[in-house]
Coordinates of C-alpha atoms and ligand atoms in Angstrom, one line a residue:
M125 CA -34.5 -29.8 -6.6
E126 CA -35.1 -26.5 -5.0
S127 CA -35.9 -23.3 -6.9
Y128 CA -33.0 -20.9 -7.0
E129 CA -32.6 -17.2 -6.8
I130 CA -31.3 -16.2 -10.3
K131 CA -29.3 -13.1 -11.2
E132 CA -28.2 -12.1 -14.7
H133 CA -25.3 -9.9 -15.6
D134 CA -23.2 -9.2 -18.6
V135 CA -20.0 -9.5 -16.6
L136 CA -19.8 -11.3 -13.3
I137 CA -16.8 -10.6 -11.1
I138 CA -15.9 -13.0 -8.4
G139 CA -13.9 -11.3 -5.7
A140 CA -14.0 -7.8 -4.3
G141 CA -10.4 -7.1 -3.4
G142 CA -8.4 -4.6 -5.4
A143 CA -8.4 -6.6 -8.6
G144 CA -12.1 -7.3 -8.5
L145 CA -13.1 -3.7 -7.6
R146 CA -10.8 -2.3 -10.3
A147 CA -12.2 -4.8 -12.8
A148 CA -15.7 -3.9 -11.9
I149 CA -15.1 -0.2 -12.3
E150 CA -13.6 -0.6 -15.7
A151 CA -16.3 -3.1 -16.9
S152 CA -19.1 -0.8 -15.8
S153 CA -17.5 2.2 -17.5
Q154 CA -18.1 0.2 -20.7
E155 CA -21.8 0.4 -19.9
V156 CA -22.4 -3.3 -19.4
S157 CA -24.3 -4.8 -16.3
V158 CA -21.8 -5.8 -13.7
G159 CA -22.3 -8.2 -10.7
L160 CA -19.6 -8.2 -8.0
V161 CA -19.6 -11.3 -5.6
C162 CA -17.5 -11.6 -2.5
K163 CA -17.5 -14.1 0.2
S164 CA -17.0 -11.7 3.0
L165 CA -18.2 -8.1 3.5
L166 CA -17.3 -5.6 0.9
G167 CA -14.0 -3.9 2.0
K168 CA -12.6 -7.1 3.6
A169 CA -10.3 -9.3 1.4
H170 CA -6.5 -9.3 1.6
T171 CA -6.1 -6.1 -0.2
V172 CA -7.3 -4.2 2.8
M173 CA -4.5 -5.8 4.9
A174 CA -1.7 -4.7 2.6
E175 CA 0.7 -2.6 4.5
G176 CA 3.9 -1.5 2.8
G177 CA 2.8 0.1 -0.4
M178 CA 2.4 -0.2 -4.2
A179 CA 5.3 -0.1 -6.6
A180 CA 5.4 2.3 -9.5
S181 CA 8.3 4.3 -11.1
L182 CA 6.8 7.6 -10.2
R183 CA 10.4 9.0 -9.9
N184 CA 9.6 11.1 -6.8
A185 CA 12.4 9.6 -4.7
D186 CA 14.9 9.2 -7.4
P187 CA 14.8 10.7 -10.9
R188 CA 16.8 7.8 -12.3
D189 CA 13.8 5.5 -11.9
N190 CA 11.6 4.6 -15.0
W191 CA 9.5 1.8 -16.1
E192 CA 12.6 0.1 -17.8
V193 CA 14.4 -0.2 -14.5
H194 CA 11.1 -1.5 -12.8
F195 CA 11.0 -4.1 -15.6
R196 CA 14.6 -5.1 -14.9
D197 CA 14.0 -5.4 -11.2
T198 CA 10.8 -7.4 -11.6
I199 CA 12.3 -9.9 -13.9
R200 CA 15.5 -10.3 -11.8
G201 CA 13.3 -10.6 -8.7
G202 CA 11.2 -13.3 -10.5
K203 CA 14.5 -15.1 -11.5
H204 CA 13.9 -14.6 -15.3
I205 CA 10.8 -16.9 -15.7
N206 CA 8.1 -14.2 -15.6
N207 CA 5.8 -13.7 -18.6
W208 CA 7.7 -10.8 -20.0
R209 CA 4.8 -9.3 -21.8
M210 CA 2.8 -9.1 -18.6
V211 CA 5.8 -7.5 -16.9
E212 CA 6.2 -4.9 -19.7
I213 CA 2.4 -4.0 -19.6
F214 CA 2.6 -3.8 -15.8
C215 CA 5.7 -1.6 -15.5
Q216 CA 4.4 0.8 -18.3
E217 CA 1.0 1.2 -16.7
A218 CA 1.9 1.1 -13.0
A219 CA 2.4 4.9 -12.6
E220 CA -0.8 5.8 -14.5
R221 CA -2.7 3.5 -12.1
V222 CA -1.2 5.0 -9.0
N223 CA -1.9 8.6 -10.2
E224 CA -5.4 7.7 -11.1
L225 CA -6.0 6.4 -7.6
E226 CA -4.8 9.7 -6.2
E227 CA -7.2 11.6 -8.6
W228 CA -10.0 9.4 -7.2
G229 CA -9.2 10.6 -3.7
A230 CA -6.4 8.3 -2.2
L231 CA -4.4 10.4 0.3
F232 CA -0.8 9.1 0.0
D233 CA 2.0 10.1 2.3
R234 CA 4.0 13.1 1.0
N235 CA 7.7 13.9 0.6
K236 CA 9.1 17.3 1.4
E237 CA 8.3 18.6 -2.1
G238 CA 4.7 17.6 -1.7
L239 CA 4.9 14.6 -4.0
I240 CA 3.8 11.1 -3.3
S241 CA 6.4 9.7 -0.9
Q242 CA 8.1 6.4 -2.1
R243 CA 9.8 3.9 0.2
N244 CA 12.4 1.3 -0.2
F245 CA 11.5 -2.3 -0.5
G246 CA 13.5 -5.5 -1.3
G247 CA 14.7 -6.0 -4.9
H248 CA 13.6 -2.5 -6.1
R249 CA 16.6 -0.5 -7.3
Y250 CA 15.2 2.8 -6.2
P251 CA 12.6 3.7 -3.5
R252 CA 9.5 3.0 -5.4
L253 CA 6.6 2.1 -3.1
A254 CA 3.8 4.8 -2.8
H255 CA 2.3 4.3 0.6
V256 CA -0.1 5.5 3.3
G257 CA 1.9 4.7 6.4
D258 CA 1.7 0.9 6.7
R259 CA -2.1 1.0 5.8
T260 CA -1.9 1.3 2.0
G261 CA -4.3 -1.5 1.2
L262 CA -7.0 0.1 3.4
E263 CA -6.6 3.4 1.4
L264 CA -6.6 1.6 -1.9
I265 CA -9.9 -0.3 -1.1
R266 CA -11.5 2.8 0.5
T267 CA -10.8 4.8 -2.8
L268 CA -11.9 2.0 -5.1
Q269 CA -15.0 1.3 -3.1
N270 CA -16.0 5.0 -3.0
H271 CA -15.5 5.3 -6.8
G272 CA -17.1 1.9 -7.6
I273 CA -20.4 2.4 -5.7
H274 CA -21.2 5.4 -8.0
Q275 CA -20.8 3.2 -11.0
G276 CA -24.1 1.3 -10.5
L277 CA -22.6 -2.1 -9.5
D278 CA -24.7 -4.8 -8.1
I279 CA -22.9 -6.2 -5.1
Y280 CA -23.5 -9.6 -3.6
M281 CA -21.7 -9.9 -0.1
E282 CA -21.2 -13.0 1.9
C283 CA -22.0 -15.1 -1.1
C284 CA -19.7 -17.9 -2.0
I285 CA -19.3 -19.3 -5.5
V286 CA -18.9 -23.2 -5.5
E287 CA -18.5 -23.8 -9.1
L288 CA -18.4 -22.0 -12.5
L289 CA -21.0 -22.9 -15.1
K290 CA -20.3 -23.7 -18.7
E291 CA -22.4 -24.6 -21.7
G292 CA -20.3 -26.3 -24.2
D293 CA -16.8 -24.7 -24.1
R294 CA -18.0 -21.3 -22.9
I295 CA -18.5 -19.8 -19.5
C296 CA -22.2 -19.0 -18.8
G297 CA -22.3 -18.1 -15.1
A298 CA -21.6 -19.4 -11.6
F299 CA -23.3 -21.3 -8.9
G300 CA -23.1 -20.2 -5.3
F301 CA -24.8 -19.9 -1.9
W302 CA -25.5 -17.2 0.6
R303 CA -23.2 -17.8 3.7
E304 CA -25.9 -16.6 6.2
S305 CA -29.0 -18.5 4.9
G306 CA -27.2 -21.4 3.0
Q307 CA -29.7 -20.8 0.1
F308 CA -28.4 -21.3 -3.4
I309 CA -28.0 -18.5 -6.1
V310 CA -27.3 -18.9 -9.7
F311 CA -25.6 -16.2 -11.8
H312 CA -26.2 -16.1 -15.6
A313 CA -23.4 -14.2 -17.2
K314 CA -21.8 -13.7 -20.5
S315 CA -18.3 -13.5 -19.0
V316 CA -16.8 -14.1 -15.7
V317 CA -13.7 -12.4 -14.1
L318 CA -11.9 -14.3 -11.3
A319 CA -10.4 -12.0 -8.7
T320 CA -10.4 -14.4 -5.7
G321 CA -6.9 -13.8 -4.5
G322 CA -4.5 -16.3 -3.0
L323 CA -4.3 -19.6 -1.3
G324 CA -2.2 -19.2 1.9
K325 CA -4.6 -21.4 4.0
V326 CA -3.1 -24.4 2.4
F327 CA -0.2 -24.0 4.9
R328 CA -0.5 -24.0 8.6
V329 CA 1.5 -20.8 9.1
T330 CA 0.3 -18.0 6.9
S331 CA -0.3 -14.3 6.7
N332 CA -3.6 -14.9 4.9
S333 CA -7.1 -14.8 6.4
W334 CA -9.8 -17.4 6.2
E335 CA -10.6 -16.3 2.7
G336 CA -7.3 -17.3 1.2
T337 CA -8.5 -20.8 0.3
G338 CA -7.5 -20.8 -3.4
D339 CA -11.1 -21.0 -4.6
G340 CA -10.5 -19.2 -7.9
H341 CA -7.5 -21.4 -8.7
A342 CA -9.7 -24.5 -8.2
L343 CA -12.6 -23.1 -9.9
A344 CA -10.6 -22.3 -13.0
Y345 CA -8.8 -25.6 -13.0
R346 CA -12.1 -27.5 -12.8
A347 CA -13.6 -25.4 -15.6
G348 CA -10.7 -26.4 -17.9
A349 CA -8.3 -23.5 -17.6
E350 CA -4.5 -24.0 -17.1
L351 CA -2.6 -23.2 -14.0
I352 CA 0.9 -21.9 -14.5
D353 CA 4.0 -22.0 -12.1
M354 CA 2.2 -23.4 -9.0
E355 CA 5.5 -24.4 -7.4
F356 CA 6.3 -20.9 -6.5
I357 CA 5.0 -19.9 -3.1
Q358 CA 6.3 -16.7 -1.3
F359 CA 7.2 -17.3 2.2
H360 CA 7.5 -13.9 3.6
P361 CA 10.5 -13.7 5.9
T362 CA 8.9 -11.8 8.7
G363 CA 5.6 -13.2 10.3
M364 CA 5.0 -13.1 14.0
V365 CA 6.1 -16.3 15.9
W366 CA 4.7 -15.7 19.3
P367 CA 2.3 -16.1 21.0
P368 CA 1.0 -19.1 19.1
S369 CA -2.5 -17.7 18.4
V370 CA -1.0 -15.0 16.2
Q371 CA 1.7 -17.1 14.5
G372 CA 2.0 -16.1 10.8
I373 CA 0.6 -12.6 11.1
L374 CA 2.6 -10.4 8.9
V375 CA 5.3 -8.0 10.1
T376 CA 5.5 -5.7 7.0
E377 CA 8.7 -5.4 5.0
G378 CA 8.2 -1.7 5.7
V379 CA 9.8 -2.3 9.0
R380 CA 13.1 -3.3 7.2
G381 CA 12.4 -0.5 4.6
E382 CA 12.4 2.0 7.5
G383 CA 15.8 0.6 8.7
G384 CA 14.9 -2.4 10.8
V385 CA 17.7 -5.0 11.0
L386 CA 17.7 -8.7 11.5
K387 CA 19.8 -10.4 14.3
N388 CA 20.2 -13.9 15.6
C389 CA 20.4 -15.0 19.2
E390 CA 24.1 -14.1 19.3
G391 CA 23.3 -10.5 18.3
K392 CA 24.8 -11.0 14.9
R393 CA 23.4 -9.1 11.8
F394 CA 23.5 -12.3 9.9
M395 CA 22.0 -11.1 6.5
F396 CA 25.6 -10.1 5.4
D397 CA 26.5 -13.8 5.4
Y398 CA 23.7 -14.6 2.8
I399 CA 24.2 -12.1 0.0
P400 CA 24.3 -14.1 -3.3
D401 CA 27.7 -13.8 -5.0
T402 CA 26.3 -11.9 -8.1
F403 CA 23.8 -9.8 -6.2
A404 CA 25.9 -6.9 -5.0
A405 CA 27.5 -6.5 -8.4
E406 CA 24.0 -6.6 -10.2
T407 CA 22.4 -4.0 -8.1
S408 CA 25.2 -1.5 -7.3
D409 CA 26.1 1.4 -9.5
T410 CA 29.8 1.1 -8.8
E411 CA 32.4 -1.6 -8.0
E412 CA 33.2 0.3 -4.8
E413 CA 29.5 0.3 -3.8
A414 CA 29.3 -3.4 -4.3
S415 CA 32.5 -4.2 -2.4
R416 CA 31.3 -2.0 0.5
W417 CA 28.1 -4.0 0.6
L418 CA 29.9 -7.3 0.4
N419 CA 32.4 -6.3 3.2
G420 CA 29.4 -5.7 5.5
D421 CA 29.6 -1.8 5.6
P422 CA 26.4 -1.0 7.4
E423 CA 26.4 2.4 5.6
A424 CA 26.3 0.7 2.2
R425 CA 23.4 2.1 0.2
R426 CA 21.0 -0.8 0.4
P427 CA 20.9 -2.9 3.6
P428 CA 21.1 -6.7 3.1
E429 CA 17.8 -7.1 5.0
L430 CA 16.3 -5.8 1.7
L431 CA 17.4 -8.6 -0.4
T432 CA 14.5 -10.3 -2.2
R433 CA 12.1 -12.2 0.1
D434 CA 13.1 -15.7 -0.9
V435 CA 16.8 -14.9 0.1
V436 CA 15.8 -13.5 3.4
A437 CA 13.3 -16.2 4.2
R438 CA 15.9 -19.0 3.4
A439 CA 18.4 -17.1 5.5
I440 CA 16.1 -17.0 8.6
H441 CA 15.2 -20.7 8.1
R442 CA 19.0 -21.5 8.1
E443 CA 19.7 -19.5 11.2
R444 CA 16.9 -21.3 13.0
M445 CA 18.0 -24.7 11.8
G446 CA 21.6 -23.8 12.9
G447 CA 20.4 -23.3 16.5
R448 CA 20.8 -19.4 16.4
G449 CA 17.1 -18.6 16.5
S450 CA 15.1 -16.6 19.2
P451 CA 13.4 -18.2 22.1
H452 CA 10.2 -18.9 20.3
G453 CA 11.7 -20.3 17.1
G454 CA 12.3 -17.1 15.0
V455 CA 14.9 -14.4 14.8
F456 CA 15.0 -10.9 16.1
L457 CA 13.9 -7.9 14.0
D458 CA 15.0 -4.7 15.6
I459 CA 14.0 -1.2 14.6
S460 CA 14.3 0.3 18.1
G461 CA 18.1 0.8 17.8
Q462 CA 17.8 2.3 14.4
R463 CA 14.9 4.9 14.6
D464 CA 13.4 7.1 17.4
A465 CA 10.1 6.2 18.9
D466 CA 8.3 9.0 17.3
H467 CA 9.5 8.1 13.8
I468 CA 8.5 4.5 14.3
K469 CA 5.0 5.3 15.5
K470 CA 4.5 7.7 12.7
T471 CA 5.7 5.5 9.7
L472 CA 4.6 2.1 11.2
P473 CA 1.6 2.8 13.2
S474 CA -0.1 -0.5 12.6
M475 CA 3.0 -2.5 13.6
Y476 CA 3.3 -0.6 16.7
H477 CA -0.3 -1.3 17.6
Q478 CA -0.2 -4.9 16.4
F479 CA 2.7 -5.8 18.7
M480 CA 1.4 -3.8 21.7
K481 CA -2.1 -5.4 21.5
L482 CA -1.1 -9.0 20.4
C483 CA 1.9 -9.6 22.6
N484 CA 2.4 -6.5 24.9
L485 CA 5.7 -5.6 23.2
N486 CA 6.8 -2.1 22.5
I487 CA 8.7 -2.2 19.1
T488 CA 10.1 1.3 19.8
T489 CA 12.2 -0.2 22.6
T490 CA 12.3 -4.0 22.1
P491 CA 13.2 -6.3 19.2
M492 CA 10.4 -8.4 17.5
E493 CA 10.6 -12.1 17.2
V494 CA 9.9 -13.0 13.4
G495 CA 9.9 -16.1 11.1
P496 CA 8.8 -17.1 7.7
T497 CA 5.0 -17.3 6.9
C498 CA 3.3 -18.3 3.7
H499 CA 2.2 -15.0 2.2
Y500 CA 1.6 -15.1 -1.5
V501 CA 1.4 -17.4 -4.5
M502 CA 3.3 -16.5 -7.7
G503 CA 1.5 -19.3 -9.7
G504 CA -2.1 -19.2 -10.8
V505 CA -4.5 -19.0 -13.7
S506 CA -2.6 -18.7 -16.9
V507 CA -4.0 -15.7 -18.9
E508 CA -3.3 -14.0 -22.2
P509 CA -1.3 -10.9 -21.1
D510 CA -3.2 -8.2 -23.0
T511 CA -6.8 -9.4 -22.5
A512 CA -6.5 -11.3 -19.2
M513 CA -8.5 -14.2 -20.6
S514 CA -7.8 -17.7 -19.7
A515 CA -7.9 -20.8 -22.0
V516 CA -11.7 -21.0 -21.3
D517 CA -13.8 -18.8 -23.5
G518 CA -15.4 -16.0 -21.5
L519 CA -13.3 -16.7 -18.3
F520 CA -10.9 -13.9 -17.3
A521 CA -8.8 -13.4 -14.3
A522 CA -6.7 -10.7 -12.4
G523 CA -4.8 -10.2 -9.3
E524 CA -3.2 -12.9 -7.1
V525 CA -5.3 -15.6 -8.6
T526 CA -3.3 -15.3 -11.9
G527 CA 0.2 -16.5 -12.5
G528 CA 3.0 -15.4 -14.8
L529 CA 3.7 -11.7 -13.9
H530 CA 5.9 -12.3 -10.8
G531 CA 7.7 -15.3 -12.1
A532 CA 9.5 -17.3 -9.3
N533 CA 9.3 -14.6 -6.7
R534 CA 7.2 -11.4 -6.3
L535 CA 8.8 -8.1 -5.3
G536 CA 7.1 -6.4 -2.4
G537 CA 4.7 -3.7 -3.5
N538 CA 4.2 -5.3 -7.0
S539 CA 1.0 -7.0 -6.0
L540 CA -1.1 -3.9 -5.2
T541 CA -0.1 -2.2 -8.6
D542 CA -0.8 -5.6 -10.4
L543 CA -4.4 -5.5 -9.0
L544 CA -5.0 -2.1 -10.6
V545 CA -3.1 -2.8 -13.9
F546 CA -4.6 -6.0 -14.7
G547 CA -8.0 -5.3 -13.0
V548 CA -8.3 -2.7 -15.8
H549 CA -7.4 -5.2 -18.6
A550 CA -9.7 -7.9 -17.3
G551 CA -12.7 -5.6 -16.8
L552 CA -12.2 -4.0 -20.1
H553 CA -11.9 -7.2 -22.1
A554 CA -14.5 -9.1 -20.2
A555 CA -17.0 -6.2 -21.1
K556 CA -15.8 -6.2 -24.7
Y557 CA -16.4 -10.0 -24.9
S558 CA -19.8 -9.8 -23.3
K559 CA -20.9 -7.1 -25.8
E560 CA -20.2 -9.5 -28.7
I561 CA -22.5 -12.1 -27.2
V562 CA -26.2 -11.7 -28.1
E563 CA -27.8 -13.9 -25.4
V564 CA -26.6 -15.4 -22.2
A565 CA -26.5 -19.2 -22.4
K566 CA -28.7 -20.7 -19.7
P567 CA -27.2 -23.6 -17.7
S568 CA -29.3 -26.8 -18.0
K569 CA -31.5 -28.1 -15.1
D570 CA -29.3 -31.2 -15.0
L571 CA -26.2 -29.1 -14.5
L572 CA -27.8 -27.1 -11.7
K573 CA -29.0 -30.4 -10.0
K574 CA -25.5 -31.7 -10.2
M575 CA -24.2 -28.7 -8.6
E576 CA -26.8 -28.8 -5.8
Q577 CA -26.0 -32.4 -5.0
L578 CA -22.3 -31.7 -4.9
A579 CA -22.6 -28.8 -2.4
L580 CA -24.9 -30.8 -0.1
E581 CA -23.0 -34.1 0.0
P582 CA -21.4 -33.3 3.3
F583 CA -24.8 -33.3 5.0
D584 CA -25.1 -37.1 4.2
P585 CA -25.5 -38.7 7.7
E586 CA -23.7 -41.9 6.6
R587 CA -20.4 -40.0 6.2
T588 CA -17.8 -40.0 8.9
E589 CA -14.9 -37.6 8.5
N590 CA -14.6 -34.3 10.4
P591 CA -13.7 -31.3 8.1
Y592 CA -11.8 -29.5 10.8
V593 CA -9.5 -32.5 11.3
L594 CA -8.9 -33.0 7.7
M595 CA -8.1 -29.3 7.1
A596 CA -5.6 -29.4 10.0
E597 CA -4.0 -32.6 8.4
L598 CA -3.8 -31.0 5.0
Q599 CA -2.1 -27.8 6.3
E600 CA 0.4 -29.8 8.3
T601 CA 1.1 -32.0 5.3
M602 CA 1.9 -29.0 3.2
E603 CA 4.0 -27.3 5.8
L604 CA 6.1 -30.5 6.4
H605 CA 6.4 -31.9 2.8
T606 CA 6.1 -28.9 0.4
G607 CA 7.3 -26.1 2.7
I608 CA 10.0 -23.6 2.6
V609 CA 12.8 -26.2 1.8
R610 CA 11.8 -29.1 -0.3
T611 CA 13.1 -32.6 -1.3
S612 CA 11.8 -35.3 -3.8
D613 CA 11.3 -37.9 -1.0
E614 CA 9.3 -35.6 1.2
M615 CA 7.1 -34.4 -1.7
E616 CA 6.4 -37.9 -3.0
K617 CA 5.4 -38.8 0.6
G618 CA 3.2 -35.6 0.6
L619 CA 1.5 -36.6 -2.6
E620 CA 0.6 -40.0 -1.1
L621 CA -0.8 -38.2 2.0
L622 CA -2.7 -35.8 -0.2
Q623 CA -4.3 -38.7 -2.1
D624 CA -5.3 -40.3 1.2
L625 CA -6.8 -37.0 2.4
K626 CA -8.7 -36.7 -0.9
Q627 CA -10.3 -40.0 -0.4
R628 CA -11.2 -39.3 3.2
A629 CA -12.6 -35.8 2.1
E630 CA -15.2 -37.7 -0.1
R631 CA -16.5 -38.9 3.3
V632 CA -16.5 -35.5 4.9
R633 CA -19.5 -35.0 7.1
V634 CA -21.2 -32.0 8.8
D635 CA -24.0 -31.7 11.2
G636 CA -26.8 -29.2 11.6
N637 CA -28.4 -27.2 8.8
R638 CA -27.3 -24.9 6.0
Q639 CA -27.9 -21.6 7.9
Y640 CA -24.6 -20.0 8.8
N641 CA -22.7 -23.3 9.3
P642 CA -18.9 -22.9 9.3
A643 CA -18.4 -26.7 9.3
W644 CA -20.0 -26.9 5.9
H645 CA -18.1 -23.9 4.6
Y646 CA -14.9 -25.7 5.8
A647 CA -16.0 -28.9 3.9
L648 CA -16.4 -26.9 0.7
D649 CA -13.1 -25.0 1.1
L650 CA -11.4 -28.4 1.7
R651 CA -12.3 -29.4 -1.9
N652 CA -10.5 -26.4 -3.3
L653 CA -7.6 -26.6 -1.0
L654 CA -7.0 -30.3 -1.7
C655 CA -7.0 -29.6 -5.5
I656 CA -4.4 -26.7 -5.2
A657 CA -2.3 -28.6 -2.7
E658 CA -1.8 -31.3 -5.3
A659 CA -1.0 -28.7 -7.9
I660 CA 1.6 -27.1 -5.8
T661 CA 3.3 -30.4 -4.8
L662 CA 3.2 -31.9 -8.3
A663 CA 4.8 -28.7 -9.8
A664 CA 7.3 -28.5 -7.1
L665 CA 8.3 -32.2 -7.4
K666 CA 8.8 -31.7 -11.2
R667 CA 10.9 -28.6 -11.0
E668 CA 14.4 -30.1 -10.2
E669 CA 16.2 -27.0 -9.3
S670 CA 16.0 -24.1 -6.9
R671 CA 14.7 -20.7 -8.0
G672 CA 13.0 -17.9 -6.2
G673 CA 10.2 -19.2 -3.9
H674 CA 11.0 -22.8 -4.7
T675 CA 14.0 -24.3 -2.8
R676 CA 15.1 -27.8 -3.3
E677 CA 17.6 -29.2 -0.8
D678 CA 18.3 -32.0 -3.4
F679 CA 18.7 -29.6 -6.2
P680 CA 20.3 -26.4 -4.6
E681 CA 21.3 -24.7 -7.7
S682 CA 19.3 -23.1 -10.5
N683 CA 19.3 -24.8 -13.8
D684 CA 19.8 -22.7 -17.0
S685 CA 17.7 -25.0 -19.1
L686 CA 14.7 -24.8 -16.6
Q687 CA 14.9 -21.1 -16.8
K688 CA 13.3 -21.3 -20.3
V689 CA 10.2 -23.2 -19.1
N690 CA 7.1 -22.6 -17.2
A691 CA 5.0 -25.3 -15.6
F692 CA 1.5 -25.9 -16.7
I693 CA -1.2 -27.9 -15.0
H694 CA -4.5 -28.8 -16.3
D695 CA -7.2 -31.4 -15.9
K696 CA -7.0 -34.4 -18.3
D697 CA -9.8 -36.8 -18.0
G698 CA -10.2 -36.3 -14.3
R699 CA -6.5 -36.4 -13.5
M700 CA -3.9 -33.6 -12.8
F701 CA -1.6 -33.3 -15.9
H702 CA 1.7 -31.4 -15.5
E703 CA 4.0 -30.2 -18.4
H704 CA 6.9 -28.0 -18.9
R705 CA 6.7 -25.7 -21.9
E706 CA 9.1 -23.2 -23.3
R707 CA 8.4 -19.6 -23.1
E708 CA 8.4 -17.5 -26.2
P709 CA 11.8 -15.7 -26.3
M710 CA 12.0 -12.2 -24.9
P711 CA 12.2 -9.6 -27.8
E712 CA 15.5 -7.8 -28.2
H713 CA 14.2 -4.4 -27.0
L714 CA 13.4 -6.1 -23.6
V715 CA 16.6 -8.1 -23.4
K716 CA 18.5 -4.9 -23.6
L717 CA 16.9 -3.6 -20.4
L718 CA 18.2 -6.5 -18.4
N719 CA 21.8 -5.5 -18.9
Ligands
LIG1571 P1 -8.0 -10.3 -2.4 O1 -7.8 -8.9 -2.0 O2 -7.6 -11.4 -1.5 O3 -9.6 -10.5 -2.6 C1 -10.2 -11.8 -2.9 C2 -11.7 -11.6 -3.0 O4 -12.2 -12.7 -3.5 C3 -12.3 -11.4 -1.7 O5 -13.4 -10.4 -1.8 C4 -13.1 -12.8 -1.4 O6 -14.2 -12.6 -0.5 C5 -13.3 -13.2 -2.7 N1 -13.5 -14.6 -2.9 C6 -12.6 -15.6 -2.7 N2 -13.1 -16.7 -3.0 C7 -14.5 -16.6 -3.3 C8 -15.5 -17.4 -3.6 N3 -15.5 -18.7 -3.7 N4 -16.8 -16.8 -3.8 C9 -17.0 -15.5 -3.7 N5 -15.9 -14.6 -3.5 C10 -14.7 -15.2 -3.2 N6 1.0 -6.5 -1.6 C11 1.6 -5.3 -1.9 O7 1.8 -5.1 -3.1 N7 2.0 -4.5 -1.0 C12 1.8 -4.8 0.3 O8 2.3 -3.8 1.1 C13 1.3 -5.9 0.7 N8 1.0 -6.2 2.0 C14 0.3 -7.3 2.3 C15 0.0 -7.6 3.7 C16 -0.7 -8.7 4.2 C17 -1.0 -9.0 5.5 C18 -1.2 -9.6 3.1 C19 -1.9 -10.9 3.4 C20 -0.9 -9.4 1.7 C21 -0.1 -8.2 1.4 N9 0.1 -8.0 0.1 C22 0.8 -6.8 -0.3 C23 -0.4 -8.8 -1.0 C24 -1.6 -8.3 -1.6 O9 -2.4 -7.7 -0.5 C25 -2.6 -9.3 -2.2 O10 -1.8 -10.1 -3.0 C26 -3.7 -8.7 -2.8 O11 -4.4 -7.8 -2.0 C27 -4.6 -9.7 -3.5 O12 -5.7 -8.9 -4.1 P2 -6.8 -9.6 -4.9 O13 -7.7 -8.6 -5.3 O14 -6.2 -10.5 -5.9 O15 -7.5 -10.6 -3.8

């Protein structure tokens, strides 16, 4: 057993995207010692990639907006299975968090009155997304980093956590390794905040980077926490489809927010055919407005391209399946006919450069080819809404790794604000929890020895399986069996294939040594991805209805009785256990807001 580098903190935060950074700032303001770990460089993470903006009812674009309308939109968008208390906290605190960011130096785009400009996004009743061109995440991360480095945080970059450490029922730290040297590091901590983001890499086509391997979901599951609503995956309607090397890269909803329209290969603006029966009435102020929309009036106030992401993604999928797709298997997204070149370059500079650089296409003159891409996971670690603590003592979570807030479908722009709102709750309560604990429990030598063996198993020369091959097979399995449209037969077959992959993963082998060895990193990621792939497929198989980001061809309708329940997954004696549990009913003062 080798000797380890040991670090001790009151609060250890795993993940340095928006949620982790905001949690770290809040925890350190409580004068506890804070360690912040990330597996890439500080300032990377998915948050920096966020383009369109962050949603809050600032009322700059429309004075009728307020937290109550934002609440209604978020619950409707989430198809009524959100954790209502999380949504209430979120909508009430969103504006304060955006304004605070501005006070800390974020330079948002302005409207003519000099107020923060807010743009339209799918499912939001009023223009609500505060933005910085199409580089909002970059500004958010830059601001939090600048603010955070003055708080005395200890930052551990390119350091990957492999397992959480517990003594008895309580969290006592984490075990990880430096990606560059391969040396192990042990963190002793009184509390841990998971802020590890999403899991897009479980699918073949995704907008996520290499970091989106669901580590936090799997770490929490193995530590004994519950995962909630894992069946709900957001397939963003517009990812790049061509050339193959860039497949899945996001084309921001901001393109549609700025007026971009979707067309099939016949030149038809097909989204008018997919407006749900009740939708126009629910989201229009007058019957006349609703009927103009339903009758395909292009001047109707909200274009059908801005229906919620699940609806648009399914519509594109159906157009492609019906043989009306674009040459490379997508559909066309056209902003060139809607806005002049200067406006496009000014409001969507990253999109302009992305298409110019990656496929030599000028979006100011030519339509883009786009198709659905796995983008976001609504499910995640189940936490208590006010404190952000999971079922495991001392384990908190915030950001995309958590579940409950977005229900069955997240509205665009609601993630960035989620990171700030619940980053604060998690950081604050983790710090408070740590203050109550007199001494950090030390993990036993046996436990550390076990962790070391587990991490080094792939170097066993007797093993035979290639981690790259297994990863590709896993992603293909998920794409084909638990993808955008699902059936029970496909998913049962998918679960069988996953069991087979799990067994083969126990024989995964890597060559070379521990210094910057990507194959080894892949082998460790595989363990997490297989765990969450099973959770997604199991939860999807058990939900026999279609709702939000979960579409069943064999159960195409929503089922009212399933609207009352959420799916919980936890480990029971080494096996994955799934159950549906009824939510506490929404209190009357919130029910009123939905009407
Ligand atoms: P992330 O920002 O993903 O950060 C995760 C952190 O955890 C990273 O630092 C990573 O290194 C670390 N980590 C992970 N595993 C480990 C481990 N094992 N050990 C150590 N560290 C680990 N949302 C919006 O609201 N508006 C938008 O306009 C928008 N646009 C988007 C555009 C793109 C291209 C993408 C991919 C997403 C977009 N989203 C948007 C979604 C949003 O960006 C993400 O949901 C959000 O940034 C997630 O933030 P996070 O802090 O939870 O995690």
